[in-house]
Short mmCIF file of N, CA, C and O in Angstrom, two decimals:
data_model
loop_
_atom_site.label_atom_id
_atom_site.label_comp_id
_atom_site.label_asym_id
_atom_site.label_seq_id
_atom_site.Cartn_x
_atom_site.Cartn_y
_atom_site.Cartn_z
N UNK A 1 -5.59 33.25 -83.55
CA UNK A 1 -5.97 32.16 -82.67
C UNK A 1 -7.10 32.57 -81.74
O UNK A 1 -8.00 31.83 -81.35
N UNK A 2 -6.85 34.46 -81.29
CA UNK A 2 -7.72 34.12 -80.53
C UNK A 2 -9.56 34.41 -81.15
O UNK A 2 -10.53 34.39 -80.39
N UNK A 3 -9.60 34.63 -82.42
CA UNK A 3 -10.59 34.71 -83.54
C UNK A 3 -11.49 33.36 -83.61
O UNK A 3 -12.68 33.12 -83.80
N UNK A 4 -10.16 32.51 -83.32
CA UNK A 4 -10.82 30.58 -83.44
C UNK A 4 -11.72 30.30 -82.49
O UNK A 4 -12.88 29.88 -82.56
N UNK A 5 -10.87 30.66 -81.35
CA UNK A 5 -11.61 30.46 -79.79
C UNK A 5 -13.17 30.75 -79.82
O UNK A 5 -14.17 30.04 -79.68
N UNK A 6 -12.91 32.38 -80.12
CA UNK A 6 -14.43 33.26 -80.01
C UNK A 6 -15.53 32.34 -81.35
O UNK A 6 -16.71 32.07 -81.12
N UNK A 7 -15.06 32.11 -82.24
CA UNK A 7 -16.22 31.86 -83.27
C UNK A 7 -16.43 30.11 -82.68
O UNK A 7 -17.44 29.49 -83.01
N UNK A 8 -15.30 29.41 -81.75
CA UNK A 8 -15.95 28.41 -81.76
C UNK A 8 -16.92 28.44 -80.16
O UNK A 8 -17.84 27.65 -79.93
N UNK A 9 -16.44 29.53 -79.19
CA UNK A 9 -17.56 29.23 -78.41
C UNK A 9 -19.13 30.41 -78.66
O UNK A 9 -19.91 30.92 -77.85
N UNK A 10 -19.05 30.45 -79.95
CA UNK A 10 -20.27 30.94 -80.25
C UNK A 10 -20.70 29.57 -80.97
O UNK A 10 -21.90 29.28 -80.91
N UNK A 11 -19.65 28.54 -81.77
CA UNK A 11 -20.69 27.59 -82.46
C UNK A 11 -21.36 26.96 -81.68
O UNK A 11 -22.51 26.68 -81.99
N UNK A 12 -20.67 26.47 -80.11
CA UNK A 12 -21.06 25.87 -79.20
C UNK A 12 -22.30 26.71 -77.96
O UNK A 12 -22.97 26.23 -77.05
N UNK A 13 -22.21 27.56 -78.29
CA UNK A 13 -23.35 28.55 -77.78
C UNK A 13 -24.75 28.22 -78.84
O UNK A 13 -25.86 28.51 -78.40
N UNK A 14 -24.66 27.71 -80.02
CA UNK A 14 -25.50 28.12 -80.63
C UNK A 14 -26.09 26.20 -80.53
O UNK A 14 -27.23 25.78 -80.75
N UNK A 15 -25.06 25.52 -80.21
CA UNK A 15 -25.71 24.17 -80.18
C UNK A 15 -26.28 23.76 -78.95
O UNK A 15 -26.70 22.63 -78.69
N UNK A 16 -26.25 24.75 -78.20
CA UNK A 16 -26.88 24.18 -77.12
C UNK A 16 -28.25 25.22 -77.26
O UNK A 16 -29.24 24.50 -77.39
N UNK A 17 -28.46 26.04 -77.27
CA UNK A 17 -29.47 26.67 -78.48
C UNK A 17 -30.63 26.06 -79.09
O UNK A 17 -31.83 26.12 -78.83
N UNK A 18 -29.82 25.33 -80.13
CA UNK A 18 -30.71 24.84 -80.73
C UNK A 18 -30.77 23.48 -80.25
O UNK A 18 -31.23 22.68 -81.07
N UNK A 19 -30.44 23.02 -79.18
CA UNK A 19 -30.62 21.53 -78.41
C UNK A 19 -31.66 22.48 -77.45
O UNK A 19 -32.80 22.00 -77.50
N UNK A 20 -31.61 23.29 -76.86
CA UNK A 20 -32.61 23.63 -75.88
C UNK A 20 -34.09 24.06 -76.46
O UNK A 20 -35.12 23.71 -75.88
N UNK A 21 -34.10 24.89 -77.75
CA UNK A 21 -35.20 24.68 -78.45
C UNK A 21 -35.56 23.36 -78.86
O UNK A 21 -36.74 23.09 -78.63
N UNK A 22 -34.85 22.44 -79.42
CA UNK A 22 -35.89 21.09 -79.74
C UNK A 22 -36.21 20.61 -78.55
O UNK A 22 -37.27 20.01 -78.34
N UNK A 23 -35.35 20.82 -77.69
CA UNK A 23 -35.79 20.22 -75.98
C UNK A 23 -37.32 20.52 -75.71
O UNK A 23 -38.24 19.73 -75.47
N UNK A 24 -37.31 21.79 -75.82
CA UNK A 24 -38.34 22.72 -75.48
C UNK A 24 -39.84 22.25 -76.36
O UNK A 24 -40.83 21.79 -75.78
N UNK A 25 -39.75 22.44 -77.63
CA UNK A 25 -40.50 21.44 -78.50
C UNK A 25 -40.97 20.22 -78.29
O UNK A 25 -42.09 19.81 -78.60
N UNK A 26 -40.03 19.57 -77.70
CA UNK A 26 -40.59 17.82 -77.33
C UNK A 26 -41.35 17.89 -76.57
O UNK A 26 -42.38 17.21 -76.52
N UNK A 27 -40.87 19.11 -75.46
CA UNK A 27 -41.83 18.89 -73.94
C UNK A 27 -42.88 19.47 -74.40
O UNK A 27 -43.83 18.91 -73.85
N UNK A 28 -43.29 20.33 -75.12
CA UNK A 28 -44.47 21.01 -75.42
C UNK A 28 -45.33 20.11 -75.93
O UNK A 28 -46.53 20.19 -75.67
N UNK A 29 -44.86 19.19 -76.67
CA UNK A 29 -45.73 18.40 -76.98
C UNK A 29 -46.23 17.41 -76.80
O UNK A 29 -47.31 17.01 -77.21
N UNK A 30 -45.17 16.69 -75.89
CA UNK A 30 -45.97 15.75 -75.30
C UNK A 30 -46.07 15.84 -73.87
O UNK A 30 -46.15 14.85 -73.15
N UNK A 31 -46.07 17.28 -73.39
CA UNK A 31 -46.34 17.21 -71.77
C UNK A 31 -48.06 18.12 -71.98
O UNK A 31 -48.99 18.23 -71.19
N UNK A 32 -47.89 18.56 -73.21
CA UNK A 32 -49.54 19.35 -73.17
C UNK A 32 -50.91 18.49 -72.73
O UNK A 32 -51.10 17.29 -72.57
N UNK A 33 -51.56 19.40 -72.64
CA UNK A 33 -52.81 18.52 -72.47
C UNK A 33 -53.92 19.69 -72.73
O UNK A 33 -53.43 20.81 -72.79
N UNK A 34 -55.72 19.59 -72.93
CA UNK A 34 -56.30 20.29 -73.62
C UNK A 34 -57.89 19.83 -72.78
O UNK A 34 -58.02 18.72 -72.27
N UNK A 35 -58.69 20.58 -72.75
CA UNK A 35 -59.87 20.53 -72.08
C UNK A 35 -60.45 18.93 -72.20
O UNK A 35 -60.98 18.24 -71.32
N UNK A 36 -60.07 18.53 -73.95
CA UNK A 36 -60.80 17.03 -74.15
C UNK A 36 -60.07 16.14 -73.34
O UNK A 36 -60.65 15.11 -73.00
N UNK A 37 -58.87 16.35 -72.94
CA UNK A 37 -58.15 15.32 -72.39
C UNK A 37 -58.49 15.07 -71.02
O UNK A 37 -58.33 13.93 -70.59
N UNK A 38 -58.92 15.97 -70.29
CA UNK A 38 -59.60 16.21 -69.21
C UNK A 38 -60.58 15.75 -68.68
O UNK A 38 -60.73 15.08 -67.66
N UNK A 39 -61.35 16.17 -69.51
CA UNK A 39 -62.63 15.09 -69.74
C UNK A 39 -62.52 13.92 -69.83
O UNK A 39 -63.02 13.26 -68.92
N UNK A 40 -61.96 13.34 -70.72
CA UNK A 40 -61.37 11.88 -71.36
C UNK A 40 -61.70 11.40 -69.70
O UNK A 40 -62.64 10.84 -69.14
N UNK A 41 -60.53 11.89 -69.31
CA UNK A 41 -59.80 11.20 -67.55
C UNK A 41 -60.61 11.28 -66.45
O UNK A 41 -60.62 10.66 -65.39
N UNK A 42 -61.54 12.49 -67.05
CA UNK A 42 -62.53 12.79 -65.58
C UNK A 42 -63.49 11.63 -65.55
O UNK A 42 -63.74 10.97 -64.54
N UNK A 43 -64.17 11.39 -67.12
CA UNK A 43 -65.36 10.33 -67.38
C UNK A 43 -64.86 8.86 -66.89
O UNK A 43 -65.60 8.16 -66.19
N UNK A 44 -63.40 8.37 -67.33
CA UNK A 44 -62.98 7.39 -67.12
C UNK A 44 -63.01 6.87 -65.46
O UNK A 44 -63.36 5.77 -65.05
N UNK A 45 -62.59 7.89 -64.78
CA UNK A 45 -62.51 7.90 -63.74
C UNK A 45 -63.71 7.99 -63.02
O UNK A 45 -63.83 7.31 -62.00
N UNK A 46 -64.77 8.83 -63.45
CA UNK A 46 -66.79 8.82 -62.95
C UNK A 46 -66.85 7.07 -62.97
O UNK A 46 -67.18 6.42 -61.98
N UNK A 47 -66.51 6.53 -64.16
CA UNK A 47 -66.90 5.36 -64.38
C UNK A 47 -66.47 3.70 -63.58
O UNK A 47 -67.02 2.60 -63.57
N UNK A 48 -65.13 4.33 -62.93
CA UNK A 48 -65.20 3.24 -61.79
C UNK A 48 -65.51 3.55 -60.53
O UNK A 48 -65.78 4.64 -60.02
N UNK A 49 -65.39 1.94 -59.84
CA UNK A 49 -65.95 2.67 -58.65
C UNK A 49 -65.06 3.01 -57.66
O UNK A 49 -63.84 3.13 -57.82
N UNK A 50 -66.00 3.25 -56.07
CA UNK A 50 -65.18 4.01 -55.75
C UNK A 50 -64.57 2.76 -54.55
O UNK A 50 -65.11 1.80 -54.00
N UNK A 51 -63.20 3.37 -54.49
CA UNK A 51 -62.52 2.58 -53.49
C UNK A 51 -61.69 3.07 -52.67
O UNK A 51 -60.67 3.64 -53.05
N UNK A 52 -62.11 2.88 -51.05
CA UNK A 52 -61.59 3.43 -50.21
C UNK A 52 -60.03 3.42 -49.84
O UNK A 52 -59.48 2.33 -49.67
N UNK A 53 -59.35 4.54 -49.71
CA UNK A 53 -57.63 4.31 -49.54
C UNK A 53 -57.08 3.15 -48.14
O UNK A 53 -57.65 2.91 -47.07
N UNK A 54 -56.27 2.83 -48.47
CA UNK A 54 -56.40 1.81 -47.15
C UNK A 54 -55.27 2.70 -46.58
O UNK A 54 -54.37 3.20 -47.26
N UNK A 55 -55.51 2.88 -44.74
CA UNK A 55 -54.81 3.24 -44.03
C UNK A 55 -53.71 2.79 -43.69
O UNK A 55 -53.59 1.58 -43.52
N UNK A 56 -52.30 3.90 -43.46
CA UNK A 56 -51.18 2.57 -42.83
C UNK A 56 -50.36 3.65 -41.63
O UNK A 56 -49.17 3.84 -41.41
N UNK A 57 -51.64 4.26 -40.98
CA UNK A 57 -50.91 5.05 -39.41
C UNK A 57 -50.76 4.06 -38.76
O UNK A 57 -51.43 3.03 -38.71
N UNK A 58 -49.85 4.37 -38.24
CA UNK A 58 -49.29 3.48 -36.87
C UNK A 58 -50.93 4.13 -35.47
O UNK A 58 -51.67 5.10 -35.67
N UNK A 59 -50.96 3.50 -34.67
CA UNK A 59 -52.07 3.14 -33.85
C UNK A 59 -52.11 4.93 -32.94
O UNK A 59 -53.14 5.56 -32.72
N UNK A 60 -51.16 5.24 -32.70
CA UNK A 60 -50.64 6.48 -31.74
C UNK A 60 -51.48 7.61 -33.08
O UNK A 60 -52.13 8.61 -32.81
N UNK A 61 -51.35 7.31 -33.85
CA UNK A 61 -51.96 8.72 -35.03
C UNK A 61 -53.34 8.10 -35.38
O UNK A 61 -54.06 9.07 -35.17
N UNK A 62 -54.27 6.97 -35.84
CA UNK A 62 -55.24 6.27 -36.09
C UNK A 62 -56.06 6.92 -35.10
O UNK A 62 -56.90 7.74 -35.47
N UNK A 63 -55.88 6.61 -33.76
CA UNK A 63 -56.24 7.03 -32.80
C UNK A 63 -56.71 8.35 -31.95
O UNK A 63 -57.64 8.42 -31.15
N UNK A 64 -55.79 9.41 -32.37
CA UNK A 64 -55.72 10.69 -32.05
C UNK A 64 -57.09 11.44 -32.34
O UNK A 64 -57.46 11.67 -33.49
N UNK A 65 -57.69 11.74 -31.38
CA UNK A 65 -58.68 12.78 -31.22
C UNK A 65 -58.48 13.81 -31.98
O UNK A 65 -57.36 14.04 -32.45
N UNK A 66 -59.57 14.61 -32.23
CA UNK A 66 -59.75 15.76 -32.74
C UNK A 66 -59.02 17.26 -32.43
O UNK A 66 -58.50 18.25 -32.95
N UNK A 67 -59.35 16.74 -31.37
CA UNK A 67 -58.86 17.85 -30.23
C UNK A 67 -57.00 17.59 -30.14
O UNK A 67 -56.41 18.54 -30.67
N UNK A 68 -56.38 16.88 -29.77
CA UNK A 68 -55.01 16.68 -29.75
C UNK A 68 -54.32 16.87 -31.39
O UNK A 68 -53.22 17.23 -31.81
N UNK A 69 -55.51 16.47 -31.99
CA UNK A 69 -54.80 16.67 -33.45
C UNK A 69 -54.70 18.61 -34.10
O UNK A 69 -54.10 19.11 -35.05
N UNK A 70 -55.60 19.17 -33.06
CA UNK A 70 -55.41 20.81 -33.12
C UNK A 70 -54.67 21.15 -32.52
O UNK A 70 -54.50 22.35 -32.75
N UNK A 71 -53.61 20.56 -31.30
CA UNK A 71 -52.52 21.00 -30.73
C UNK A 71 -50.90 21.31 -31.50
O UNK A 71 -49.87 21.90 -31.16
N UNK A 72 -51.36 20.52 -32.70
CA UNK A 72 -49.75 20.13 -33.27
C UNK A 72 -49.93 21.61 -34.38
O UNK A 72 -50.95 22.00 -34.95
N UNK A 73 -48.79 22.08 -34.41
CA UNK A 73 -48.32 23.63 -34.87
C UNK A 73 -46.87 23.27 -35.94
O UNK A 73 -46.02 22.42 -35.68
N UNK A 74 -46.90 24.08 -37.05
CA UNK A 74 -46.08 23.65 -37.73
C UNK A 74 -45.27 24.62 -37.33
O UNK A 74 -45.56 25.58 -36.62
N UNK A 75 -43.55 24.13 -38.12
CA UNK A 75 -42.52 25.40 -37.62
C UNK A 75 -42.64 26.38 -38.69
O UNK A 75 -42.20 25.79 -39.68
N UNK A 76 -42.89 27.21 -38.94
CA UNK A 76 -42.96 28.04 -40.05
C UNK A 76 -41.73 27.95 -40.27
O UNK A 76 -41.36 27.20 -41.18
N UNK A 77 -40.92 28.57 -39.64
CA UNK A 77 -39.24 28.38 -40.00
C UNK A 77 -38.93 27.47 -41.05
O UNK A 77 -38.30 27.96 -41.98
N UNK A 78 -39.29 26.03 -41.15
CA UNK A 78 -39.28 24.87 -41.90
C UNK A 78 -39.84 24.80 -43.23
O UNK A 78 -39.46 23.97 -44.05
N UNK A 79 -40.78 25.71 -43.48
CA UNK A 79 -41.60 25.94 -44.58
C UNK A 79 -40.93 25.46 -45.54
O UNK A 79 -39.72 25.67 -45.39
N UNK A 80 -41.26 24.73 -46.76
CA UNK A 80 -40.82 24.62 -47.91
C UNK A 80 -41.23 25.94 -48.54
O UNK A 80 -42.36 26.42 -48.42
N UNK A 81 -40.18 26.53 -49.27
CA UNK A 81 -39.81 27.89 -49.76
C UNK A 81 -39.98 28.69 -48.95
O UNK A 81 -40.35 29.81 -49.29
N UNK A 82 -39.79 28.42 -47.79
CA UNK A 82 -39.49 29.53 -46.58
C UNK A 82 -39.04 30.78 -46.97
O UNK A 82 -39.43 31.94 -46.84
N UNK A 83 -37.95 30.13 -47.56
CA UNK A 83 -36.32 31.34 -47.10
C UNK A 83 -36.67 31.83 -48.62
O UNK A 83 -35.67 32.29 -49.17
N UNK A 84 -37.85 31.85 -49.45
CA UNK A 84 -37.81 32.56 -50.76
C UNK A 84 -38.93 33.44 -50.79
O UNK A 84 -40.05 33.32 -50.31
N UNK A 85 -38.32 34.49 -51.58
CA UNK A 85 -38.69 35.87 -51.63
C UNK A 85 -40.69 35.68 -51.99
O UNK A 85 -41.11 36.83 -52.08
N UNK A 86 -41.55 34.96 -52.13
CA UNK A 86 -42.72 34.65 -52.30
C UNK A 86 -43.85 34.53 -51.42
O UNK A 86 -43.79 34.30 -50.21
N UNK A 87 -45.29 34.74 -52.39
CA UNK A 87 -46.36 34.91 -51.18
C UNK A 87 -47.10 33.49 -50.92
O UNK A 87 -48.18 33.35 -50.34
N UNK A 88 -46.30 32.47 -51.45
CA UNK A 88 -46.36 31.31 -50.99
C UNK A 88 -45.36 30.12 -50.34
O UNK A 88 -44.22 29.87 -50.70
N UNK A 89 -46.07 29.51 -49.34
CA UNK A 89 -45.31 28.51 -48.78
C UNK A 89 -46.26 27.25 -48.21
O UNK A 89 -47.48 27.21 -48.03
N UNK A 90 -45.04 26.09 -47.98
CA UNK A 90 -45.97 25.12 -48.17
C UNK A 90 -45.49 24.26 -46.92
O UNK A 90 -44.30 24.12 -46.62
N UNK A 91 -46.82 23.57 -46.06
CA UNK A 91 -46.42 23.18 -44.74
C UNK A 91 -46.87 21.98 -45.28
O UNK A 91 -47.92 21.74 -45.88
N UNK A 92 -45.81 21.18 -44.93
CA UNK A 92 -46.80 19.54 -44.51
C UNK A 92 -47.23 18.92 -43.12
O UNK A 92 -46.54 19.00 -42.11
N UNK A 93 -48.19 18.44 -43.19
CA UNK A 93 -49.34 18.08 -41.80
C UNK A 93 -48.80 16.41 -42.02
O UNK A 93 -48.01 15.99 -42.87
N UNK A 94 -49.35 15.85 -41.22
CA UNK A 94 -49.11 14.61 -41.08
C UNK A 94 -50.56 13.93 -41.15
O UNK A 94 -51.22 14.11 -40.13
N UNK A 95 -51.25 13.09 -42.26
CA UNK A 95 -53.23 12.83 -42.22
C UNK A 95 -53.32 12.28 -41.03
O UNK A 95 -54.51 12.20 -40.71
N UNK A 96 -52.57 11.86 -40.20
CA UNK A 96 -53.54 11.71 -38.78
C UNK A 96 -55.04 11.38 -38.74
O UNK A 96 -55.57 10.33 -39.11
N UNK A 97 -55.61 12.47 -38.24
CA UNK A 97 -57.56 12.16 -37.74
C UNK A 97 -58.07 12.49 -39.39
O UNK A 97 -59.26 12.26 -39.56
N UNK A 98 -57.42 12.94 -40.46
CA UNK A 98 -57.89 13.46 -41.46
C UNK A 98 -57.77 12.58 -42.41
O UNK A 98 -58.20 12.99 -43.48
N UNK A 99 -57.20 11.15 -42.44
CA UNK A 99 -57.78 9.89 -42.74
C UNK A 99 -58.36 9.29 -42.65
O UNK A 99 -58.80 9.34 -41.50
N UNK A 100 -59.07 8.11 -43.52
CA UNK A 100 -60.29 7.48 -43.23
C UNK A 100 -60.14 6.29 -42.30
O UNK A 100 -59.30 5.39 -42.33
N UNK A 101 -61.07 6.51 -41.52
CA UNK A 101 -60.98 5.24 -41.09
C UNK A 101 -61.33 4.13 -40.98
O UNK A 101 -62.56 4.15 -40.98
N UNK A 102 -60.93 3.02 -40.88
CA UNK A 102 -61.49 1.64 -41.26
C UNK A 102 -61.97 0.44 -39.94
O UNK A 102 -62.43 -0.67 -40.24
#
């Protein structure tokens, strides 16, 4: 009996296996992409025009000087992937003065 057990959680070891390889396969192929495709998107994109993002700060951030907008300090503490062993991390700012304005 206990011979059954072992050979069946190897069959089931082996189907997830081979479910994670075709997994793996699908994404390869249709998440790839290749220098022409690039192009494709870059030209398409040269070819319209251009249109400005429309703003939606509330008046208190629209507003904000240059100068007040160099006062604000992120918490490092907060970092996305802070607390991980890496030589990167990632702060988010708020676009404030670094939006366009209209």
């Amino acid at each position: 009996m206990l011979t059954k057990v072992k050979n069946n959680g190897g069959l089931v070891k082996m189907r997830w296996l081979g479910a994670a390889v075709l997994l793996a396969m699908y994404a390869n192929n249709s998440w790839a992409f290749n220098i022409d495709d690039v192009a494709k998107q870059a030209k398409a994109l040269a070819d319209k025009s251009f249109e400005a993002p429309k703003s939606n700060l509330p008046s208190q951030f629209r507003e904000m000087k240059f100068a007040d907008y160099q006062q604000i300090q992120f918490n490092h503490d907060k970092a996305y992937w802070g607390k991980l062993r890496t030589p990167f991390k990632l702060e988010f700012y708020h676009q404030a003065c670094i939006s366009i304005r209209q």
